[in-house]
Short mmCIF file of C-alpha atoms and ligand atoms in Angstrom, two decimals:
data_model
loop_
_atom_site.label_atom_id
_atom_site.label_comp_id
_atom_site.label_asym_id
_atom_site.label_seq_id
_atom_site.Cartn_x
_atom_site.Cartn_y
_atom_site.Cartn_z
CA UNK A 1 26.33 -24.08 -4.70
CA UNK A 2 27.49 -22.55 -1.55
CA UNK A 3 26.13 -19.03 -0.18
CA UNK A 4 28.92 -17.06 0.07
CA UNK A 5 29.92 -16.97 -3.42
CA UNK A 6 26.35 -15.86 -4.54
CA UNK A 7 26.86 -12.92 -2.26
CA UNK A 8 30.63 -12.49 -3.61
CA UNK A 9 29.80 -12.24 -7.36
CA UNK A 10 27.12 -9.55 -6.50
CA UNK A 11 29.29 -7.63 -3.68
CA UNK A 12 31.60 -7.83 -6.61
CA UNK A 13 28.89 -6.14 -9.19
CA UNK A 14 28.62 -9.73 -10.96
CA UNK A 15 25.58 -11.09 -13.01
CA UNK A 16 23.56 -13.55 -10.09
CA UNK A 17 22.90 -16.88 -12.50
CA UNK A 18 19.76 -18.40 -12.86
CA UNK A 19 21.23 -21.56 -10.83
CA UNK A 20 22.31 -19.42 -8.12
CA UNK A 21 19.20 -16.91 -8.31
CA UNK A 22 17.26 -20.56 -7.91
CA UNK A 23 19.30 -21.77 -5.04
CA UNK A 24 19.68 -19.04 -3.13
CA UNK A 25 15.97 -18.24 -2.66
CA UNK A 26 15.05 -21.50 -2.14
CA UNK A 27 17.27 -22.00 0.35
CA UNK A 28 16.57 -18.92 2.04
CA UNK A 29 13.23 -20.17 1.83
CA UNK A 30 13.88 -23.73 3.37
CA UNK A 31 16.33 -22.39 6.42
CA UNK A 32 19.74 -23.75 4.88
CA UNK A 33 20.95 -19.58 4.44
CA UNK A 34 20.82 -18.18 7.42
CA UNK A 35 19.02 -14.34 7.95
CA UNK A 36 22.96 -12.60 8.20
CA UNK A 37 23.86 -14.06 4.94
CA UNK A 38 20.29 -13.10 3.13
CA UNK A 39 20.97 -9.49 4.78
CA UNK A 40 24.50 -9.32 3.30
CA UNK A 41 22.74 -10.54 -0.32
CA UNK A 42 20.05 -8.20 -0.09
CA UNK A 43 22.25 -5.15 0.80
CA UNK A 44 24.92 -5.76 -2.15
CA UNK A 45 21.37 -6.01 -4.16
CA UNK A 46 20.51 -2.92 -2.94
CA UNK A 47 23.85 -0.90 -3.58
CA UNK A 48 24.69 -3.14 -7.05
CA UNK A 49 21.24 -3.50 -8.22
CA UNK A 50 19.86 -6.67 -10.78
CA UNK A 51 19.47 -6.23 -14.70
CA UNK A 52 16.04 -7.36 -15.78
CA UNK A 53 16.37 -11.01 -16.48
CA UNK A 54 17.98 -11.29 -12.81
CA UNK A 55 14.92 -9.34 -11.70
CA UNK A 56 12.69 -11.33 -13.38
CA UNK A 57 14.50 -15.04 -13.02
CA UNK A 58 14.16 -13.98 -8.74
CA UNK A 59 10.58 -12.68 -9.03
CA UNK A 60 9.86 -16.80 -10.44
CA UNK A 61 11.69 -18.18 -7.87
CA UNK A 62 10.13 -16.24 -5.02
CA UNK A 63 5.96 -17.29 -6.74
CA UNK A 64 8.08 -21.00 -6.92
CA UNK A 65 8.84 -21.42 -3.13
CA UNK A 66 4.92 -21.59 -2.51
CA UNK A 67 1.70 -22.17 -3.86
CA UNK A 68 0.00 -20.32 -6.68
CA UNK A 69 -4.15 -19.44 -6.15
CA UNK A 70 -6.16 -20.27 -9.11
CA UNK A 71 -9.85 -17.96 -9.53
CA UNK A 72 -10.49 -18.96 -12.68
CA UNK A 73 -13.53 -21.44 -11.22
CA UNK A 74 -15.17 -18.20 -10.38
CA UNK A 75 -18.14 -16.50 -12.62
CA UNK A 76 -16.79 -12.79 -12.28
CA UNK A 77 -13.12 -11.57 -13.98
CA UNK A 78 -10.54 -10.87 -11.20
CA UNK A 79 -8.84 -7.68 -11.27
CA UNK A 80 -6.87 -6.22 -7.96
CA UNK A 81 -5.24 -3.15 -7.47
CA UNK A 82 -1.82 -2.82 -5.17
CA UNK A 83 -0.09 0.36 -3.41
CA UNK A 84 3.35 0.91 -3.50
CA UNK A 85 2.01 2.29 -0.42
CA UNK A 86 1.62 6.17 0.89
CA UNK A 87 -0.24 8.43 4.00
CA UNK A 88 -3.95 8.96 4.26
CA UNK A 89 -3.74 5.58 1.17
CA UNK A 90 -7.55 4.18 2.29
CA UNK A 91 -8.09 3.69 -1.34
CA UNK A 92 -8.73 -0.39 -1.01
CA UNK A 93 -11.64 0.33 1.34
CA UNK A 94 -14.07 2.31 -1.29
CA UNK A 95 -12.44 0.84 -4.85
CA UNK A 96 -12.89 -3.25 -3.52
CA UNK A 97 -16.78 -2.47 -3.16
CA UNK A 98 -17.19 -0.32 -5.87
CA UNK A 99 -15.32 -2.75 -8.87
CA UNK A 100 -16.89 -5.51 -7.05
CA UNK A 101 -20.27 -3.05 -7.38
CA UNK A 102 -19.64 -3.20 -10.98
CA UNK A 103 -19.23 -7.03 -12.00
CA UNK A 104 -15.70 -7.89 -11.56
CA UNK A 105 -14.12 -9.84 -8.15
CA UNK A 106 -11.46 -8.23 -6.39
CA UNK A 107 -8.98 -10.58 -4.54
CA UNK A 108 -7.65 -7.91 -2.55
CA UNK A 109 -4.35 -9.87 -0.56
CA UNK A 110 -3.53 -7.00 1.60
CA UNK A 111 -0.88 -6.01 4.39
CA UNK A 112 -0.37 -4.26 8.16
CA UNK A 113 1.60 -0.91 8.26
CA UNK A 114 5.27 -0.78 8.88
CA UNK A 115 6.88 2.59 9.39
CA UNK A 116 4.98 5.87 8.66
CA UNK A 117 2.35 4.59 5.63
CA UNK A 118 -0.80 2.38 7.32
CA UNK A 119 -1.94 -1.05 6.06
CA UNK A 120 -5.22 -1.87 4.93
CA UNK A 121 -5.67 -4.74 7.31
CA UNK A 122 -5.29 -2.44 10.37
CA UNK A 123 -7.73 0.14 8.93
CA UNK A 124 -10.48 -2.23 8.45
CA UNK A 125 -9.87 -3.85 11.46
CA UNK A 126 -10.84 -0.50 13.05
CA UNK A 127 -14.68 -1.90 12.14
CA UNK A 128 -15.87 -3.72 15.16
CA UNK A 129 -16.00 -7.32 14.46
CA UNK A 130 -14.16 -7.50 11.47
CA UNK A 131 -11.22 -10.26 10.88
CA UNK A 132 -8.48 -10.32 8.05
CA UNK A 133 -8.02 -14.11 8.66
CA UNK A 134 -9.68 -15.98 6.10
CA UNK A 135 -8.98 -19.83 4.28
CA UNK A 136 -8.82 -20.33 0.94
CA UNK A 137 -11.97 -21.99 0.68
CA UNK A 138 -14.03 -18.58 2.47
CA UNK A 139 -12.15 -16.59 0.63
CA UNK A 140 -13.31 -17.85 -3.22
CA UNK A 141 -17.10 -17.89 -1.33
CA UNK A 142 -16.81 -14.48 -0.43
CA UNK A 143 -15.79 -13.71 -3.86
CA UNK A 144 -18.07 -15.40 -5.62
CA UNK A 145 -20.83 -13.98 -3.28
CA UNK A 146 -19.57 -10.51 -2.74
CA UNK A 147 -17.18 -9.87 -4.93
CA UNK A 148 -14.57 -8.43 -2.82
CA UNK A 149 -12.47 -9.21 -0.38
CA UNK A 150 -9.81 -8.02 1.66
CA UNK A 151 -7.93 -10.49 3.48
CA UNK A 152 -3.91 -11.42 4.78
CA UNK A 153 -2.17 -13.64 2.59
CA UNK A 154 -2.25 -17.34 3.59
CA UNK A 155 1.68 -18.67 4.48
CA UNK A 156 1.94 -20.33 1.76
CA UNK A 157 1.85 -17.54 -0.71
CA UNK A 158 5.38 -16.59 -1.91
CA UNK A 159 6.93 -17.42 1.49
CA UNK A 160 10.52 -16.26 0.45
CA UNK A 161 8.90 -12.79 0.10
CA UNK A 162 7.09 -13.17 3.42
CA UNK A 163 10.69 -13.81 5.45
CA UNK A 164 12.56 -11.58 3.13
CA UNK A 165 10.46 -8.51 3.56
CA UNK A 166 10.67 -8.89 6.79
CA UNK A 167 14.53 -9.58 7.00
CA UNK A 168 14.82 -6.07 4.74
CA UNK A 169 12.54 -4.05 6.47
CA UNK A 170 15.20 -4.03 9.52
CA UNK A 171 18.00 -4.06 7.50
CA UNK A 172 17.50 -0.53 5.36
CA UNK A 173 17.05 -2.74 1.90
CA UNK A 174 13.28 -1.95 0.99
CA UNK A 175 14.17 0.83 -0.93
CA UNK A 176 15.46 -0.81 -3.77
CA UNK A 177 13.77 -1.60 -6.95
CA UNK A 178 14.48 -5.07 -7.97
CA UNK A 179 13.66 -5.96 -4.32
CA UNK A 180 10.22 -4.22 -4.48
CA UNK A 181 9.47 -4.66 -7.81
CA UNK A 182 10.07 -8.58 -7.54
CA UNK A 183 8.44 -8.27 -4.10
CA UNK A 184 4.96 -7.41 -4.93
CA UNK A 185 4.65 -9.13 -8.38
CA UNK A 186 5.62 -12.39 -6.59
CA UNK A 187 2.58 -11.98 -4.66
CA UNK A 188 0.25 -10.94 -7.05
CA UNK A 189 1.12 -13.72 -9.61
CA UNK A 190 1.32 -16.35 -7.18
CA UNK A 191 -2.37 -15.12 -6.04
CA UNK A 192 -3.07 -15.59 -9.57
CA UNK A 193 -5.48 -12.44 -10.08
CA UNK A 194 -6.71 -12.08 -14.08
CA UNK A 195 -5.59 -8.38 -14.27
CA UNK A 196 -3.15 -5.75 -12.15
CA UNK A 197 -3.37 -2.30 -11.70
CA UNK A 198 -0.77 -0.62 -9.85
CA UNK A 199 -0.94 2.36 -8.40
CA UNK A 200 2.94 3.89 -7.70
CA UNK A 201 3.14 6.23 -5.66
CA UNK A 202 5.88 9.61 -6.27
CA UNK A 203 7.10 12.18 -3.56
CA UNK A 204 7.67 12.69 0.16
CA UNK A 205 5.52 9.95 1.56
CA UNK A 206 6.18 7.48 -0.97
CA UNK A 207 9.31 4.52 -1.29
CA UNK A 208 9.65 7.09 -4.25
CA UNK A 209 10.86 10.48 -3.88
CA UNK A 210 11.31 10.96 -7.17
CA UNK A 211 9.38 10.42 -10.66
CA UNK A 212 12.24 8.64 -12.44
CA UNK A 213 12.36 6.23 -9.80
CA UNK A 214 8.99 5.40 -9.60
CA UNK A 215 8.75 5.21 -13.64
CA UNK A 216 11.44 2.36 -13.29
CA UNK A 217 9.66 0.72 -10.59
CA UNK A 218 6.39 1.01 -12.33
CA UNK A 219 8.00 -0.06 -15.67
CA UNK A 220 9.87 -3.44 -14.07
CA UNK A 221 6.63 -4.02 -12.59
CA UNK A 222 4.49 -3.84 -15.63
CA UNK A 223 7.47 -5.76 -17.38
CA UNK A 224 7.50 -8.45 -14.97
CA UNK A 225 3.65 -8.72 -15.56
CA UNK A 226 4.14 -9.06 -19.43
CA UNK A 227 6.63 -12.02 -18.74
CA UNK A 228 3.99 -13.88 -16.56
CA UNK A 229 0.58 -13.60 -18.88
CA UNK A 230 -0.41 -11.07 -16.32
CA UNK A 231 -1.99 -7.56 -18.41
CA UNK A 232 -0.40 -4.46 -15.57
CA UNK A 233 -1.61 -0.99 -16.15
CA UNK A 234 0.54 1.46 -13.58
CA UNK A 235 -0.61 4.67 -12.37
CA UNK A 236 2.20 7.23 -11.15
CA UNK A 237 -0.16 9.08 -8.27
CA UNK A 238 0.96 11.87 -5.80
CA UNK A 239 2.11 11.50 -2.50
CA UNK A 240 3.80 14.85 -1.47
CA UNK A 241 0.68 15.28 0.23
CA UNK A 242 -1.63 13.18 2.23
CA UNK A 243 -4.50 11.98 0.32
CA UNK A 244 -7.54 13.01 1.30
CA UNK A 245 -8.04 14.49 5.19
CA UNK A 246 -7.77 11.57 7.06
CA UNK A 247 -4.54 9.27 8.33
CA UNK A 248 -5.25 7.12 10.59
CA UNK A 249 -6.98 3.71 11.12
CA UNK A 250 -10.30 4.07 11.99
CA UNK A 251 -10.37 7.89 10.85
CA UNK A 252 -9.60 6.35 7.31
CA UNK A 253 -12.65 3.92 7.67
CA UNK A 254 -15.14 6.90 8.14
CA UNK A 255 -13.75 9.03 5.17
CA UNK A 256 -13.54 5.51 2.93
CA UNK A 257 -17.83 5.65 3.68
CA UNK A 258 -18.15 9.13 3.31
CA UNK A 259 -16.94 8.56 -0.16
CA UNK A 260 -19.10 5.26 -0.91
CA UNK A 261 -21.96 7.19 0.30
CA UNK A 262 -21.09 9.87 -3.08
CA UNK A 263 -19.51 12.55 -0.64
CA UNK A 264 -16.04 12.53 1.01
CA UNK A 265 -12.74 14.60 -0.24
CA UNK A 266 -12.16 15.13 -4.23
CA UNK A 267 -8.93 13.58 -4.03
CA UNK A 268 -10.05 10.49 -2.80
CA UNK A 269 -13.13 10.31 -5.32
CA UNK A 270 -10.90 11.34 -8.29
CA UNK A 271 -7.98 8.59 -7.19
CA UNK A 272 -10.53 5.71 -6.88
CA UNK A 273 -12.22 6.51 -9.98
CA UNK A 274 -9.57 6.42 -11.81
CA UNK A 275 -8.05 2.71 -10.63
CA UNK A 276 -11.80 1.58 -10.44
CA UNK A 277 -11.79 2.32 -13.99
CA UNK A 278 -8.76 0.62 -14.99
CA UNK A 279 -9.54 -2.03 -13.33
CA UNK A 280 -12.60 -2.76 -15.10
CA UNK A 281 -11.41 -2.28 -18.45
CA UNK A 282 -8.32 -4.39 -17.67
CA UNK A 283 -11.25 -7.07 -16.12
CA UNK A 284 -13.29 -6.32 -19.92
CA UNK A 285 -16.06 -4.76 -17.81
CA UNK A 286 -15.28 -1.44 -20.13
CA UNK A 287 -19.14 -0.49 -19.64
CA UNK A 288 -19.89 -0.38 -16.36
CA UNK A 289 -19.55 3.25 -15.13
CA UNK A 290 -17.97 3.04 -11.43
CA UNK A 291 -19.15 6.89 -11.29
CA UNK A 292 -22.88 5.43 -11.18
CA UNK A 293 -22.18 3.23 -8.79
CA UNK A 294 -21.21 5.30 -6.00
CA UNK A 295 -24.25 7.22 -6.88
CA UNK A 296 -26.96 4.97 -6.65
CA UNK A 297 -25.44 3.33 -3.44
CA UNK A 298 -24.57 -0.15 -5.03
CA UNK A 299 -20.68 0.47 -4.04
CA UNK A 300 -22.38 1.38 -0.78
CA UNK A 301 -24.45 -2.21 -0.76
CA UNK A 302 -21.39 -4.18 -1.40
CA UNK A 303 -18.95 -2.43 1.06
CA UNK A 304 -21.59 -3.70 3.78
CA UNK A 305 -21.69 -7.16 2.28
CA UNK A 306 -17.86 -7.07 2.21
CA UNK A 307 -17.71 -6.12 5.90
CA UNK A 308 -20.60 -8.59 6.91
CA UNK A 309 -19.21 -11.58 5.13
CA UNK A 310 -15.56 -10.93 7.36
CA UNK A 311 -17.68 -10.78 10.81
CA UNK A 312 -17.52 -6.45 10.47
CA UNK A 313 -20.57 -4.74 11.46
CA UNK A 314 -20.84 -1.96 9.28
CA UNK A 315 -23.67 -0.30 11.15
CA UNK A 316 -21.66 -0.15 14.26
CA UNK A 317 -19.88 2.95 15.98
CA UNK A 318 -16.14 3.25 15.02
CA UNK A 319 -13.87 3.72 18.30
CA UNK A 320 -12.72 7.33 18.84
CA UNK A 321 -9.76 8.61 20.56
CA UNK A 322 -9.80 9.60 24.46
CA UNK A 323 -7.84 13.22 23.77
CA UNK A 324 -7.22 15.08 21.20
CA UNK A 325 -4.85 18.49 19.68
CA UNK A 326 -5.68 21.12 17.63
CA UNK A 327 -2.82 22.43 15.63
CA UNK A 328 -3.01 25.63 14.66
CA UNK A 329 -2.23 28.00 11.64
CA UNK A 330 0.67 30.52 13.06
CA UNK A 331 -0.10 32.91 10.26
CA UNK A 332 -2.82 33.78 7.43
CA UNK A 333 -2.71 33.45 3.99
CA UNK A 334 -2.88 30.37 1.63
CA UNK A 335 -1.42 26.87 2.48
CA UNK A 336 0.91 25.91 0.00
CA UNK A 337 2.55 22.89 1.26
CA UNK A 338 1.29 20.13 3.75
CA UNK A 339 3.51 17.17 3.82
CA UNK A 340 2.84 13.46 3.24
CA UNK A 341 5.87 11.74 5.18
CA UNK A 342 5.52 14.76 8.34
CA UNK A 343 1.71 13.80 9.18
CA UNK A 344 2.66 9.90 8.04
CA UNK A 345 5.04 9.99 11.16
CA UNK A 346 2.59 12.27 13.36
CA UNK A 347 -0.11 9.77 12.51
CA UNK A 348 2.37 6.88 13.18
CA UNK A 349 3.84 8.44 16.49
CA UNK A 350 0.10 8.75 18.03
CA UNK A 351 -0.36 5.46 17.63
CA UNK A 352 -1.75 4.49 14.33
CA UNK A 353 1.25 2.44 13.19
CA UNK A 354 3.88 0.37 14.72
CA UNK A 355 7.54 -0.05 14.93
CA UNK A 356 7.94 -3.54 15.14
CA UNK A 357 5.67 -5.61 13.72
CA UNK A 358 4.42 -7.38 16.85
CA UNK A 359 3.16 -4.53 17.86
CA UNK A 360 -0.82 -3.03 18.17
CA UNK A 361 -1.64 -0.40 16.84
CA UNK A 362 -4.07 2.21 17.93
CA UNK A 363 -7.66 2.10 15.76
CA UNK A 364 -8.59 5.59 16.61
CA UNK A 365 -5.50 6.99 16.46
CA UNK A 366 -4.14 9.60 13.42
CA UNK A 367 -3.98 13.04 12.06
CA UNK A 368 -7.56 14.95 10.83
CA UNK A 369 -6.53 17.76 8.16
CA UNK A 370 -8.58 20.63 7.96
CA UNK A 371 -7.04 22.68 5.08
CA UNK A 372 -5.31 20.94 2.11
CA UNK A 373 -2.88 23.48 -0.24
CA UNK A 374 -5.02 25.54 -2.03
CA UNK A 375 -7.01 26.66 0.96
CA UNK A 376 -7.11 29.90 2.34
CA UNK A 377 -6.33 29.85 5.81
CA UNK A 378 -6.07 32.16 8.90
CA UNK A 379 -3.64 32.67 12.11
CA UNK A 380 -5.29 30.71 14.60
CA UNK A 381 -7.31 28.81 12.22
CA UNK A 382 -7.71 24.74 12.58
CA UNK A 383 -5.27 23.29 10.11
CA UNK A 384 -5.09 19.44 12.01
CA UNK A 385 -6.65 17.49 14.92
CA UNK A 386 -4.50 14.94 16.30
CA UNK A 387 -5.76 11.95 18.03
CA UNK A 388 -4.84 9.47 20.24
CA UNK A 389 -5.77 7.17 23.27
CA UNK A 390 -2.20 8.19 24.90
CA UNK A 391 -1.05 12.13 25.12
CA UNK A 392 1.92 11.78 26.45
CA UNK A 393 2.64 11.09 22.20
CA UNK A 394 1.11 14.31 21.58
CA UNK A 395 5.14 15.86 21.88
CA UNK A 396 6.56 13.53 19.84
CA UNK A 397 3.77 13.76 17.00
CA UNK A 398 4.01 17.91 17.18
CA UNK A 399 7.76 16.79 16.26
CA UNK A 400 7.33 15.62 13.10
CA UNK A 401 4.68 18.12 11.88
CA UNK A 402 7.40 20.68 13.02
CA UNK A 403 8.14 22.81 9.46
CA UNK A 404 6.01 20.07 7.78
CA UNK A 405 3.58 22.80 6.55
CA UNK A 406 3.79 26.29 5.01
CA UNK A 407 1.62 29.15 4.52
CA UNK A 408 2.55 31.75 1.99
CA UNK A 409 0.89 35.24 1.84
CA UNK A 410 -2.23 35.39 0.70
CA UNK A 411 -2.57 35.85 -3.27
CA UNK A 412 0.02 33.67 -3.53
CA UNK A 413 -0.62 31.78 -7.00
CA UNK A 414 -1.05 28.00 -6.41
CA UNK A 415 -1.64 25.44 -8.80
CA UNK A 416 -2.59 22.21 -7.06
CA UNK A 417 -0.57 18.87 -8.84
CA UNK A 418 -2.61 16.19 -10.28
CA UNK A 419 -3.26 13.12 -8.57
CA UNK A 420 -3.13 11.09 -11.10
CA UNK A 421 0.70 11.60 -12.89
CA UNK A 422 1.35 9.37 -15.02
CA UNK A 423 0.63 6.11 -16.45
CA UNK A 424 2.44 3.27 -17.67
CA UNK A 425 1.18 0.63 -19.69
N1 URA B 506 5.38 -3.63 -0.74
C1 URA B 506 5.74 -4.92 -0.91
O1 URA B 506 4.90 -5.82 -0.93
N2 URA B 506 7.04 -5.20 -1.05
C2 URA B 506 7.99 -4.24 -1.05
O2 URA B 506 9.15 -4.57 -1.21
C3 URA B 506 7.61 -2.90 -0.87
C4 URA B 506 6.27 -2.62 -0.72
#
């Protein structure tokens, strides 16, 4: 097998054999291809796609170049939820408690931000104390004990995925849906959870502009679940506009308590609901009610056991940003459009996320909302608070929320989209 002919038959819009599918990732894997010829493979990927048994012959090599995780020792079902990713996305932070609240144990293998969405890792690490690095061994404790847990993946979880994310993230080949689809379910076999939900996310601050796209990511996904004993559920979910009124690290972290203490933005409550609720029945826990939950406080209870049992303090002050910016309405009327992938970037450009991936990242910095479309608003009003330890990004930031926003006369008929889209089973 030699390298150069796997990337000639799919340059040349050729069927990638299951040999050479094998091979190639392995190799990849081991060191023998080097990171220019996986780049030149993953581009002709990206422009000549995979058919579905290509898809799903390189989603089983990518769980077979590491180990696979194995929960089935514990008392509680697994069920986890992943995020094709989106702005203002805190979702993990109140739905890990809250299942776990209910009876099932959430493995929760989650990442850092890239680009303009955030990663769960660096919003929790926003809570003084807390640390993402956990072994196997704490990790099944805290589960067992908890019930949730939110941690990095060890190394030696799909490790072709590991090197070849990275490899496409700086080589414009993420947006591609064999490559994402094979991407995350590598990972979530390998970690071996008993159920999936996914929650895909469609429009401007989403991988997915558009809702056929995400419908064939979410349905390769589910697929690819099928093929693997793994039961997926996928939820098609809005991200034209920011969820909730927070973006940001530890901005995210307060609104993720507001709404495990049975307030915090409808959005957010509505979203988490809903994937707390497939989870459970996908877990068999179809009579718990996660609603309940979050109002008698036991989501509450197990978000601070969570945080405890990963060093966080969950009593402690979250860090705030030296200066901030009010952004203000130019004219009145109602707000009809606030968008996801403008205040992803403004969050991202104050500090909140990172352009390479060596790089910190701000806890307290991001974007506050004030209005969300729908809302009545008037010249000079509040519509955003900026924040951020350094101002001289304020510039930059105002950038990218330049025409991100409109407001159309008031009267103006608006019919807000549903969160919750679509859903693929
Ligand atoms: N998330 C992943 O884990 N992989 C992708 O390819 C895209 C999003």
């Amino acid at each position: 097998m030699d390298v150069i002919s796997v990337i000639r038959t799919k340059r040349d819009r050729g069927r990638l054999t299951d040999e050479q599918i094998d091979w190639v990732v392995g190799a990849y894997t081991r060191g023998d291809v080097a990171d220019e010829q996986m780049s030149a493979l993953a581009m002709a990927i990206f422009l000549n796609g995979m058919d579905r048994a290509e898809i799903a012959r390189w989603t089983a090599a990518m769980i077979d170049s590491g180990e696979r995780m194995d929960f089935s020792t514990l008392s509680r079902p697994t069920a986890d939820k992943h995020s094709t990713g989106g702005v203002g996305d805190k979702i993990t932070l109140p739905l890990a408690p809250l299942v776990a609240a209910c009876g099932a144990a959430v493995p929760q293998l989650s990442g850092r931000g890239l680009g303009h969405t955030g990663g769960t890792l660096d919003k929790l690490e926003a809570v003084p104390g807390w640390r993402a690095d956990l072994d196997n061994a704490q990790m099944m404790r805290t589960l067992e004990d908890v019930g949730a847990v939110v941690c990095a993946p060890g190394s030696g979880l799909a490790p072709a995925d590991k090197k070849l994310y990275a490899l496409r993230d700086v080589t414009a080949t993420v947006e591609c849906i064999p490559l994402i689809a094979s991407s995350i379910m590598s990972k979530k076999i390998a970690e071996g959870t008993g159920s999936l939900v996914l929650d895909v996310k469609v429009g401007s601050g989403a991988f997915m502009k558009d809702i056929g796209a995400a419908r064939e990511l979410a349905r390769t996904m589910v697929g690819l679940g099928a093929d693997h004993g793994l039961p997926t559920v996928a939820l098609l979910t809005d991200m034209d506009t920011p969820l909730g009124l927070t973006a940001g690290n530890a901005l995210e972290v307060r609104e993720s308590v507001e709404v495990l203490a049975g307030g915090g933005p409808a959005d957010v409550v509505e979203l988490t609901l809903a994937l707390a609720r497939e989870m459970l029945d996908a877990a068999g826990l179809k009579d718990a009610d996660p609603a309940e939950a979050l109002a008698d406080g036991s989501a509450m209870d197990a978000w601070r056991r969570m945080i405890a049992a990963q060093g966080g303090d969950p009593a402690a002050a979250l860090p705030t940003a030296r200066e901030t910016h009010v952004v203000t309405a130019r004219a009145s009327g109602v707000l009809t459009r606030l968008d996801a992938l403008g205040v992803g970037l403004a969050a991202w450009r104050l500090g909140a996320g990172r352009a390479r991936k060596e790089d910190p990242v701000q806890a307290a910095a991001g974007v506050e909302l004030h209005a969300k479309p729908g809302d009545s608003v008037f010249a000079g009003q509040a519509l955003m608070t900026l924040h951020t330890d350094t101002p001289e990004r304020f510039g930059y930031a105002l950038e990218a929320l330049d025409g991100a926003y409109d407001v159309a006369p008031a009267g103006t008929p608006f019919t807000a989209p549903s969160i919750v889209r679509e859903r693929i089973a």
